[in-house]
Amino acid sequence: MPSSEWYETGLPHIWLPYAQMKTAPAPLPARSTQGSVITLHDGRELIDGVAAWWTACHGYNHPHIRACAEAQLARMPHVMFGGMVHEPALCLAARLAAILPGDLERVFYTDSGSVAVEVAMKMAIQYRINRGEPERRRLLAFKGGYHGDTLATMAICDPEEGMHHLFSGVMPEQAVIDLPRDDATRAAFENFLQAHASTLTAIVVEPLVQGAGGMVFHDPETLSFLRSAADRHGLLLILDEIFTGFGRTGTMFACQQANIVPDIVTLSKALTGGTMALAATVARRHVYEAFLSDDPEKALMHGPTFMANPLACACANASLDLFEREPRLEQVATIAAQLSTALEPCRTLPGVRDVRVMGAIGVVEMDRIADPASLRTRFAAEGAWIRPFRNIVYLTPAFTISEQQLDFLANAIRRVLKDG
């Protein structure tokens, strides 16, 4: 461990995420990042296999994003968004509306994925209130799902298998059922809607991949089925693309693989290329128009202090520049092919239940992982930053990772899992 004063004096005052502080191993001290490499304080280098919690899609410290951030920092790092607007936010909103499908055209900015989902929930509930349907205020979500750690979003995460089951009974109860991915679950889903649609306002789902719920995949047909069911029962469809958006599954947005348009979509994580905190909740025209009225109480009363932060919006615009100028989706396809080949040998290792790949997501599912933190430490000793959770070991690398770096990560997984 380092002897730096900042580490020794600061660590006793930090409360780390997703960690039992009594037993958690000491966190690694990062000094700098570049591309897919994290350099630690002692000079060791780790190849990052998770792209800073799925955000750094262009790799760390991309020169174009850095240059745009530096220019915006010198010009205007922040200004309030209440009663004022600015070029980075408006340009970004127009660009998002242009690349999202259909008439997803009204962008509400926040500063984290959880809050973006909270705003989507709030929009969906007030949409009914404004339309004179106050009885339709519950949301329907799915087992295995994860939508954030704030109080309202915990209510639409998996209530039993998820990390928030301790809060059961505290939050307003929402409906959480099996995702309709086969004939049996589709029949149960239809029966549920027949009985309860009159009390529901919206369906909420992570498209194609339930990320923090275990990197569980479903096919585009499931999304098409949900869109059709929502239309039949007069429900809004909210897609949580916070993880899947911006190329992670192989298309710019996961919903494009099903050729559907959600009524509301949430975006974050890779929105700024892993540089700044920013999120967006984007609504279709008919959702937005339900809030237009001479009655001020029908307005959406929400406004984070740092919403539409100019510095973050400048980084997001720079990230979109890179998607336009550089072959990111082709890189994702190359990563998918390499992951499929490199991780397949894990299938024969003891304790491995499944190996699966979608876009730039590679998953080795185990029967169980007794101590994910200990396994993370073993990967770090191999020179790989890989963060297992639940019963999975996974890779979500930067799209710019080199073939050699990706092979290094896959080899580390094979070695560590083989040793048990």
CSV table of C-alpha atoms in Angstrom, one decimal:
chain,number,residue,atom,x,y,z
A,1,MET,CA,0.0,0.0,0.0
A,2,PRO,CA,1.2,3.5,-0.7
A,3,SER,CA,2.8,5.7,1.9
A,4,SER,CA,1.4,8.9,0.4
A,5,GLU,CA,0.1,11.4,3.0
A,6,TRP,CA,-3.1,12.0,1.0
A,7,TYR,CA,-4.0,8.3,1.1
A,8,GLU,CA,-3.2,7.8,4.8
A,9,THR,CA,-5.0,11.0,5.9
A,10,GLY,CA,-8.0,10.8,3.6
A,11,LEU,CA,-8.9,7.1,3.6
A,12,PRO,CA,-10.2,7.1,7.2
A,13,HIS,CA,-12.9,9.7,6.1
A,14,ILE,CA,-14.2,7.9,3.0
A,15,TRP,CA,-17.3,5.8,2.7
A,16,LEU,CA,-16.8,3.6,-0.4
A,17,PRO,CA,-19.6,2.4,-2.7
A,18,TYR,CA,-21.0,-1.1,-2.5
A,19,ALA,CA,-18.6,-2.1,0.2
A,20,GLN,CA,-18.8,-3.5,3.7
A,21,MET,CA,-16.3,-1.1,5.2
A,22,LYS,CA,-15.4,-3.4,8.1
A,23,THR,CA,-14.1,-6.2,5.8
A,24,ALA,CA,-13.5,-4.6,2.4
A,25,PRO,CA,-9.9,-4.8,1.1
A,26,ALA,CA,-8.0,-1.5,0.9
A,27,PRO,CA,-8.9,0.4,-2.4
A,28,LEU,CA,-6.2,0.8,-5.0
A,29,PRO,CA,-4.8,4.3,-5.3
A,30,ALA,CA,-5.0,5.4,-8.9
A,31,ARG,CA,-2.6,8.1,-10.2
A,32,SER,CA,-3.4,8.6,-13.8
A,33,THR,CA,-5.3,7.1,-16.8
A,34,GLN,CA,-4.7,6.9,-20.5
A,35,GLY,CA,-6.5,4.8,-23.1
A,36,SER,CA,-7.4,1.5,-21.4
A,37,VAL,CA,-4.6,1.8,-18.8
A,38,ILE,CA,-4.9,2.8,-15.2
A,39,THR,CA,-1.6,3.7,-13.5
A,40,LEU,CA,-1.4,3.2,-9.8
A,41,HIS,CA,0.5,5.4,-7.3
A,42,ASP,CA,3.3,2.9,-7.1
A,43,GLY,CA,3.7,2.8,-10.9
A,44,ARG,CA,1.9,-0.5,-11.5
A,45,GLU,CA,-0.3,-0.5,-14.6
A,46,LEU,CA,-3.7,-2.2,-14.8
A,47,ILE,CA,-5.6,-2.8,-18.1
A,48,ASP,CA,-9.1,-1.6,-17.4
A,49,GLY,CA,-11.7,-4.2,-18.4
A,50,VAL,CA,-14.8,-2.3,-17.3
A,51,ALA,CA,-14.2,1.2,-18.7
A,52,ALA,CA,-14.7,3.1,-15.5
A,53,TRP,CA,-18.1,1.5,-14.7
A,54,TRP,CA,-19.1,1.3,-18.4
A,55,THR,CA,-18.5,5.0,-19.1
A,56,ALA,CA,-15.1,5.5,-20.9
A,57,CYS,CA,-16.2,4.3,-24.3
A,58,HIS,CA,-13.4,6.2,-26.1
A,59,GLY,CA,-10.8,5.2,-23.5
A,60,TYR,CA,-9.5,7.5,-20.9
A,61,ASN,CA,-8.2,11.0,-21.6
A,62,HIS,CA,-9.1,11.2,-25.3
A,63,PRO,CA,-7.4,14.3,-26.7
A,64,HIS,CA,-10.5,15.6,-28.4
A,65,ILE,CA,-12.7,15.4,-25.3
A,66,ARG,CA,-9.9,16.9,-23.2
A,67,ALA,CA,-9.4,19.8,-25.6
A,68,CYS,CA,-13.1,20.6,-25.6
A,69,ALA,CA,-13.3,20.4,-21.8
A,70,GLU,CA,-10.3,22.7,-21.4
A,71,ALA,CA,-11.8,25.2,-23.8
A,72,GLN,CA,-15.2,25.1,-22.0
A,73,LEU,CA,-13.5,25.4,-18.6
A,74,ALA,CA,-11.8,28.6,-19.7
A,75,ARG,CA,-15.0,30.0,-21.1
A,76,MET,CA,-17.8,29.0,-18.7
A,77,PRO,CA,-17.6,26.0,-16.4
A,78,HIS,CA,-21.1,26.4,-15.1
A,79,VAL,CA,-24.1,28.6,-15.1
A,80,MET,CA,-27.6,27.9,-13.7
A,81,PHE,CA,-30.1,26.4,-16.1
A,82,GLY,CA,-33.1,28.1,-14.5
A,83,GLY,CA,-34.1,31.0,-16.8
A,84,MET,CA,-30.8,30.7,-18.8
A,85,VAL,CA,-29.6,28.3,-21.5
A,86,HIS,CA,-26.2,27.9,-23.2
A,87,GLU,CA,-24.8,26.6,-26.4
A,88,PRO,CA,-23.3,23.3,-25.2
A,89,ALA,CA,-26.7,22.2,-23.7
A,90,LEU,CA,-28.8,23.2,-26.7
A,91,CYS,CA,-26.5,21.8,-29.2
A,92,LEU,CA,-26.3,18.5,-27.3
A,93,ALA,CA,-30.1,18.4,-27.0
A,94,ALA,CA,-30.5,18.9,-30.8
A,95,ARG,CA,-27.9,16.2,-31.5
A,96,LEU,CA,-29.5,13.7,-29.2
A,97,ALA,CA,-32.9,14.3,-30.7
A,98,ALA,CA,-31.4,13.8,-34.2
A,99,ILE,CA,-29.8,10.4,-33.4
A,100,LEU,CA,-32.5,9.0,-31.2
A,101,PRO,CA,-35.3,7.1,-33.0
A,102,GLY,CA,-38.7,8.7,-33.7
A,103,ASP,CA,-39.9,11.8,-32.0
A,104,LEU,CA,-37.8,11.5,-28.9
A,105,GLU,CA,-37.1,15.2,-29.0
A,106,ARG,CA,-37.4,16.9,-25.5
A,107,VAL,CA,-34.3,16.5,-23.3
A,108,PHE,CA,-34.3,17.0,-19.6
A,109,TYR,CA,-30.8,17.1,-18.1
A,110,THR,CA,-29.7,15.7,-14.7
A,111,ASP,CA,-26.4,14.7,-13.3
A,112,SER,CA,-26.7,10.9,-12.7
A,113,GLY,CA,-28.4,7.9,-14.1
A,114,SER,CA,-30.5,7.2,-11.0
A,115,VAL,CA,-31.9,10.8,-11.1
A,116,ALA,CA,-32.6,10.4,-14.8
A,117,VAL,CA,-34.7,7.4,-14.0
A,118,GLU,CA,-36.4,9.3,-11.1
A,119,VAL,CA,-37.3,12.0,-13.6
A,120,ALA,CA,-38.7,9.5,-16.0
A,121,MET,CA,-40.8,8.0,-13.3
A,122,LYS,CA,-42.0,11.4,-12.3
A,123,MET,CA,-42.8,12.3,-15.9
A,124,ALA,CA,-44.8,9.1,-16.3
A,125,ILE,CA,-46.8,9.6,-13.1
A,126,GLN,CA,-47.5,13.3,-13.7
A,127,TYR,CA,-48.4,12.5,-17.3
A,128,ARG,CA,-51.4,10.7,-15.9
A,129,ILE,CA,-52.3,13.3,-13.3
A,130,ASN,CA,-52.2,16.0,-16.0
A,131,ARG,CA,-54.5,13.9,-18.2
A,132,GLY,CA,-57.0,13.4,-15.4
A,133,GLU,CA,-56.0,9.8,-14.8
A,134,PRO,CA,-54.6,10.0,-11.3
A,135,GLU,CA,-55.5,6.3,-10.6
A,136,ARG,CA,-52.8,5.2,-13.1
A,137,ARG,CA,-49.7,5.9,-11.1
A,138,ARG,CA,-47.9,2.5,-10.6
A,139,LEU,CA,-45.0,1.4,-12.7
A,140,LEU,CA,-44.3,-2.1,-14.0
A,141,ALA,CA,-40.7,-3.3,-13.9
A,142,PHE,CA,-39.0,-6.7,-14.1
A,143,LYS,CA,-37.2,-9.2,-11.9
A,144,GLY,CA,-33.4,-9.0,-12.5
A,145,GLY,CA,-33.7,-5.3,-13.3
A,146,TYR,CA,-31.7,-2.5,-11.9
A,147,HIS,CA,-32.5,1.2,-12.3
A,148,GLY,CA,-30.6,3.0,-9.6
A,149,ASP,CA,-29.9,3.4,-5.9
A,150,THR,CA,-32.1,6.4,-5.0
A,151,LEU,CA,-35.2,5.7,-3.1
A,152,ALA,CA,-37.8,5.8,-5.9
A,153,THR,CA,-35.6,3.8,-8.3
A,154,MET,CA,-35.0,1.1,-5.7
A,155,ALA,CA,-38.7,0.4,-5.9
A,156,ILE,CA,-38.4,-0.7,-9.6
A,157,CYS,CA,-35.3,-2.9,-9.0
A,158,ASP,CA,-35.6,-6.6,-8.3
A,159,PRO,CA,-37.1,-6.7,-4.8
A,160,GLU,CA,-35.7,-10.1,-3.9
A,161,GLU,CA,-32.4,-10.8,-5.7
A,162,GLY,CA,-31.3,-7.2,-6.1
A,163,MET,CA,-29.1,-5.3,-3.7
A,164,HIS,CA,-32.0,-3.2,-2.3
A,165,HIS,CA,-34.1,-6.0,-0.7
A,166,LEU,CA,-33.4,-4.6,2.8
A,167,PHE,CA,-35.6,-1.6,1.9
A,168,SER,CA,-38.6,-3.7,1.0
A,169,GLY,CA,-41.7,-2.1,2.4
A,170,VAL,CA,-40.1,1.3,2.8
A,171,MET,CA,-40.6,2.6,-0.8
A,172,PRO,CA,-44.0,3.0,-2.6
A,173,GLU,CA,-44.7,-0.5,-3.9
A,174,GLN,CA,-44.4,-0.9,-7.7
A,175,ALA,CA,-45.1,-4.0,-9.8
A,176,VAL,CA,-42.1,-6.2,-10.5
A,177,ILE,CA,-42.7,-9.4,-12.4
A,178,ASP,CA,-40.8,-11.8,-14.7
A,179,LEU,CA,-39.6,-10.3,-18.0
A,180,PRO,CA,-41.7,-11.8,-20.8
A,181,ARG,CA,-38.9,-13.7,-22.6
A,182,ASP,CA,-40.7,-17.0,-23.4
A,183,ASP,CA,-44.2,-18.4,-23.9
A,184,ALA,CA,-44.8,-19.0,-20.2
A,185,THR,CA,-43.6,-15.6,-19.0
A,186,ARG,CA,-45.4,-13.8,-21.8
A,187,ALA,CA,-48.7,-15.5,-20.8
A,188,ALA,CA,-48.2,-14.4,-17.2
A,189,PHE,CA,-47.3,-10.9,-18.4
A,190,GLU,CA,-50.5,-10.7,-20.4
A,191,ASN,CA,-52.6,-11.9,-17.5
A,192,PHE,CA,-51.0,-9.4,-15.2
A,193,LEU,CA,-51.8,-6.5,-17.7
A,194,GLN,CA,-55.4,-7.7,-18.1
A,195,ALA,CA,-55.8,-7.5,-14.4
A,196,HIS,CA,-53.8,-4.4,-13.5
A,197,ALA,CA,-53.3,-2.2,-16.6
A,198,SER,CA,-55.9,0.3,-15.4
A,199,THR,CA,-53.7,1.2,-12.4
A,200,LEU,CA,-50.4,1.3,-14.3
A,201,THR,CA,-48.8,4.3,-16.1
A,202,ALA,CA,-45.7,2.8,-17.6
A,203,ILE,CA,-43.5,-0.2,-18.2
A,204,VAL,CA,-39.8,0.3,-17.4
A,205,VAL,CA,-37.1,-2.0,-18.8
A,206,GLU,CA,-33.4,-2.1,-19.6
A,207,PRO,CA,-33.3,-3.0,-23.3
A,208,LEU,CA,-31.4,-6.2,-24.3
A,209,VAL,CA,-29.2,-6.4,-21.2
A,210,GLN,CA,-30.2,-6.3,-17.5
A,211,GLY,CA,-26.8,-5.0,-16.4
A,212,ALA,CA,-26.3,-4.8,-12.7
A,213,GLY,CA,-28.8,-7.6,-12.3
A,214,GLY,CA,-26.2,-10.0,-13.7
A,215,MET,CA,-25.6,-9.1,-17.3
A,216,VAL,CA,-28.7,-11.1,-18.4
A,217,PHE,CA,-29.5,-10.8,-22.1
A,218,HIS,CA,-32.8,-10.9,-23.9
A,219,ASP,CA,-33.5,-10.7,-27.6
A,220,PRO,CA,-35.0,-7.7,-29.6
A,221,GLU,CA,-38.3,-9.6,-29.9
A,222,THR,CA,-38.8,-9.1,-26.2
A,223,LEU,CA,-38.7,-5.3,-26.7
A,224,SER,CA,-41.0,-5.5,-29.6
A,225,PHE,CA,-43.4,-7.5,-27.5
A,226,LEU,CA,-43.3,-4.9,-24.7
A,227,ARG,CA,-43.8,-2.1,-27.2
A,228,SER,CA,-46.9,-3.8,-28.6
A,229,ALA,CA,-48.3,-4.6,-25.2
A,230,ALA,CA,-47.8,-1.1,-24.0
A,231,ASP,CA,-49.7,0.2,-27.1
A,232,ARG,CA,-52.6,-2.3,-26.5
A,233,HIS,CA,-53.0,-1.2,-22.9
A,234,GLY,CA,-52.3,2.5,-23.3
A,235,LEU,CA,-49.1,2.4,-21.3
A,236,LEU,CA,-45.9,4.4,-21.7
A,237,LEU,CA,-42.7,2.5,-22.4
A,238,ILE,CA,-39.6,3.7,-20.6
A,239,LEU,CA,-36.3,2.3,-21.7
A,240,ASP,CA,-33.4,2.6,-19.4
A,241,GLU,CA,-30.5,2.9,-21.8
A,242,ILE,CA,-28.0,4.2,-19.2
A,243,PHE,CA,-25.8,1.2,-19.6
A,244,THR,CA,-26.7,0.1,-23.2
A,245,GLY,CA,-26.8,3.5,-24.9
A,246,PHE,CA,-23.9,4.8,-27.0
A,247,GLY,CA,-22.9,1.6,-28.8
A,248,ARG,CA,-22.4,-0.9,-25.9
A,249,THR,CA,-24.7,-3.6,-27.4
A,250,GLY,CA,-23.5,-3.0,-31.0
A,251,THR,CA,-25.9,-0.3,-32.1
A,252,MET,CA,-25.9,3.3,-31.0
A,253,PHE,CA,-29.0,2.6,-28.9
A,254,ALA,CA,-30.2,-0.9,-27.9
A,255,CYS,CA,-33.8,-0.1,-28.9
A,256,GLN,CA,-32.7,0.3,-32.5
A,257,GLN,CA,-32.2,-3.5,-32.7
A,258,ALA,CA,-35.9,-3.9,-32.1
A,259,ASN,CA,-36.9,-1.0,-34.4
A,260,ILE,CA,-39.0,0.5,-31.6
A,261,VAL,CA,-39.4,4.0,-30.2
A,262,PRO,CA,-39.9,4.2,-26.4
A,263,ASP,CA,-42.0,7.1,-25.0
A,264,ILE,CA,-39.2,8.0,-22.6
A,265,VAL,CA,-35.5,7.0,-22.6
A,266,THR,CA,-32.9,7.6,-20.0
A,267,LEU,CA,-29.2,8.2,-20.9
A,268,SER,CA,-26.0,8.6,-18.9
A,269,LYS,CA,-22.7,6.6,-18.3
A,270,ALA,CA,-21.1,6.9,-21.8
A,271,LEU,CA,-22.9,10.1,-22.6
A,272,THR,CA,-19.8,12.2,-21.9
A,273,GLY,CA,-17.3,9.5,-22.8
A,274,GLY,CA,-16.6,8.8,-19.1
A,275,THR,CA,-15.3,12.4,-18.5
A,276,MET,CA,-18.0,14.2,-16.5
A,277,ALA,CA,-21.2,13.4,-14.7
A,278,LEU,CA,-24.2,14.0,-16.9
A,279,ALA,CA,-27.6,12.3,-17.6
A,280,ALA,CA,-30.6,13.0,-19.7
A,281,THR,CA,-34.2,11.9,-19.7
A,282,VAL,CA,-35.7,12.3,-23.2
A,283,ALA,CA,-39.4,12.3,-23.9
A,284,ARG,CA,-41.5,12.0,-27.0
A,285,ARG,CA,-43.7,14.8,-28.2
A,286,HIS,CA,-47.0,13.5,-26.8
A,287,VAL,CA,-45.4,13.1,-23.3
A,288,TYR,CA,-44.0,16.6,-23.3
A,289,GLU,CA,-47.3,18.1,-24.6
A,290,ALA,CA,-49.2,16.7,-21.6
A,291,PHE,CA,-47.3,19.2,-19.4
A,292,LEU,CA,-48.2,22.2,-21.5
A,293,SER,CA,-51.0,24.2,-19.8
A,294,ASP,CA,-52.0,27.6,-18.5
A,295,ASP,CA,-52.0,25.9,-15.1
A,296,PRO,CA,-48.5,26.3,-13.5
A,297,GLU,CA,-49.1,23.1,-11.5
A,298,LYS,CA,-49.0,21.0,-14.6
A,299,ALA,CA,-45.3,21.9,-15.2
A,300,LEU,CA,-42.6,19.4,-14.4
A,301,MET,CA,-41.2,20.7,-11.1
A,302,HIS,CA,-37.7,19.4,-11.1
A,303,GLY,CA,-34.4,21.1,-11.4
A,304,PRO,CA,-31.0,19.8,-10.2
A,305,THR,CA,-28.5,22.5,-9.3
A,306,PHE,CA,-26.0,21.3,-11.8
A,307,MET,CA,-28.4,20.2,-14.6
A,308,ALA,CA,-27.0,20.9,-18.1
A,309,ASN,CA,-23.6,21.7,-16.7
A,310,PRO,CA,-21.8,23.4,-19.6
A,311,LEU,CA,-18.5,21.6,-19.0
A,312,ALA,CA,-20.3,18.2,-19.0
A,313,CYS,CA,-22.4,19.1,-22.1
A,314,ALA,CA,-19.2,20.1,-23.9
A,315,CYS,CA,-17.7,16.7,-23.1
A,316,ALA,CA,-20.8,15.0,-24.4
A,317,ASN,CA,-20.7,17.0,-27.6
A,318,ALA,CA,-17.1,16.0,-28.0
A,319,SER,CA,-18.0,12.4,-27.5
A,320,LEU,CA,-20.7,12.5,-30.2
A,321,ASP,CA,-18.1,14.1,-32.5
A,322,LEU,CA,-16.0,10.9,-32.0
A,323,PHE,CA,-18.9,8.6,-32.8
A,324,GLU,CA,-19.3,10.6,-36.0
A,325,ARG,CA,-15.6,10.7,-36.9
A,326,GLU,CA,-14.2,7.4,-35.7
A,327,PRO,CA,-15.4,3.9,-36.4
A,328,ARG,CA,-16.8,3.1,-32.9
A,329,LEU,CA,-19.6,0.7,-33.9
A,330,GLU,CA,-17.2,-1.2,-36.2
A,331,GLN,CA,-14.8,-1.4,-33.2
A,332,VAL,CA,-17.6,-2.8,-31.1
A,333,ALA,CA,-18.2,-5.5,-33.7
A,334,THR,CA,-14.5,-6.4,-33.6
A,335,ILE,CA,-14.5,-6.6,-29.8
A,336,ALA,CA,-17.6,-8.8,-29.9
A,337,ALA,CA,-15.9,-11.3,-32.2
A,338,GLN,CA,-12.7,-11.3,-30.2
A,339,LEU,CA,-14.6,-11.7,-26.9
A,340,SER,CA,-16.6,-14.6,-28.3
A,341,THR,CA,-13.3,-16.4,-29.3
A,342,ALA,CA,-11.3,-15.5,-26.2
A,343,LEU,CA,-13.8,-16.3,-23.5
A,344,GLU,CA,-15.2,-19.5,-25.0
A,345,PRO,CA,-12.5,-21.7,-23.4
A,346,CYS,CA,-13.9,-20.6,-20.0
A,347,ARG,CA,-17.0,-22.7,-20.7
A,348,THR,CA,-15.1,-25.9,-19.8
A,349,LEU,CA,-13.7,-24.5,-16.5
A,350,PRO,CA,-15.0,-25.9,-13.2
A,351,GLY,CA,-17.9,-23.8,-11.8
A,352,VAL,CA,-18.7,-22.0,-15.1
A,353,ARG,CA,-22.4,-21.9,-15.9
A,354,ASP,CA,-22.4,-19.9,-19.1
A,355,VAL,CA,-20.4,-17.7,-21.4
A,356,ARG,CA,-22.1,-15.0,-23.4
A,357,VAL,CA,-21.3,-12.0,-25.5
A,358,MET,CA,-23.3,-9.1,-26.8
A,359,GLY,CA,-21.5,-6.2,-28.5
A,360,ALA,CA,-18.7,-5.0,-26.2
A,361,ILE,CA,-20.0,-7.0,-23.3
A,362,GLY,CA,-18.4,-10.4,-22.4
A,363,VAL,CA,-19.7,-12.4,-19.5
A,364,VAL,CA,-18.6,-15.5,-17.7
A,365,GLU,CA,-21.3,-16.6,-15.4
A,366,MET,CA,-20.3,-18.9,-12.5
A,367,ASP,CA,-22.4,-21.2,-10.3
A,368,ARG,CA,-21.4,-18.9,-7.5
A,369,ILE,CA,-18.6,-16.5,-6.5
A,370,ALA,CA,-18.0,-16.7,-2.8
A,371,ASP,CA,-15.9,-13.5,-2.4
A,372,PRO,CA,-16.1,-11.1,-5.4
A,373,ALA,CA,-13.7,-8.6,-3.6
A,374,SER,CA,-11.0,-11.3,-3.2
A,375,LEU,CA,-11.4,-12.3,-6.8
A,376,ARG,CA,-11.0,-8.6,-7.8
A,377,THR,CA,-7.7,-8.5,-5.9
A,378,ARG,CA,-6.5,-11.6,-7.7
A,379,PHE,CA,-7.2,-10.0,-11.1
A,380,ALA,CA,-5.4,-6.8,-10.0
A,381,ALA,CA,-2.4,-8.9,-9.1
A,382,GLU,CA,-2.5,-10.2,-12.7
A,383,GLY,CA,-2.5,-6.6,-14.0
A,384,ALA,CA,-6.2,-6.5,-14.9
A,385,TRP,CA,-8.9,-4.2,-13.5
A,386,ILE,CA,-11.9,-6.5,-13.5
A,387,ARG,CA,-14.7,-6.1,-11.0
A,388,PRO,CA,-16.8,-9.3,-10.5
A,389,PHE,CA,-20.2,-9.0,-8.8
A,390,ARG,CA,-22.9,-11.4,-7.9
A,391,ASN,CA,-21.9,-14.6,-9.8
A,392,ILE,CA,-20.4,-13.1,-12.9
A,393,VAL,CA,-17.0,-12.1,-14.2
A,394,TYR,CA,-17.5,-9.7,-17.0
A,395,LEU,CA,-15.7,-7.3,-19.5
A,396,THR,CA,-17.1,-4.0,-20.8
A,397,PRO,CA,-13.9,-2.5,-22.2
A,398,ALA,CA,-13.4,0.8,-24.0
A,399,PHE,CA,-14.2,0.6,-27.6
A,400,THR,CA,-10.7,1.7,-28.4
A,401,ILE,CA,-9.0,-1.1,-26.5
A,402,SER,CA,-6.3,-2.8,-28.5
A,403,GLU,CA,-6.5,-6.4,-29.6
A,404,GLN,CA,-3.5,-7.2,-27.3
A,405,GLN,CA,-5.0,-5.5,-24.3
A,406,LEU,CA,-8.3,-7.4,-24.7
A,407,ASP,CA,-6.5,-10.7,-25.1
A,408,PHE,CA,-4.6,-9.9,-21.9
A,409,LEU,CA,-7.9,-9.4,-20.0
A,410,ALA,CA,-9.4,-12.6,-21.4
A,411,ASN,CA,-6.3,-14.6,-20.5
A,412,ALA,CA,-6.3,-13.2,-17.0
A,413,ILE,CA,-9.9,-14.4,-16.6
A,414,ARG,CA,-9.0,-17.8,-17.8
A,415,ARG,CA,-6.0,-18.1,-15.5
A,416,VAL,CA,-7.7,-16.9,-12.4
A,417,LEU,CA,-10.8,-19.0,-12.9
A,418,LYS,CA,-8.8,-22.0,-13.8
A,419,ASP,CA,-6.8,-21.7,-10.5
A,420,GLY,CA,-10.1,-21.7,-8.6
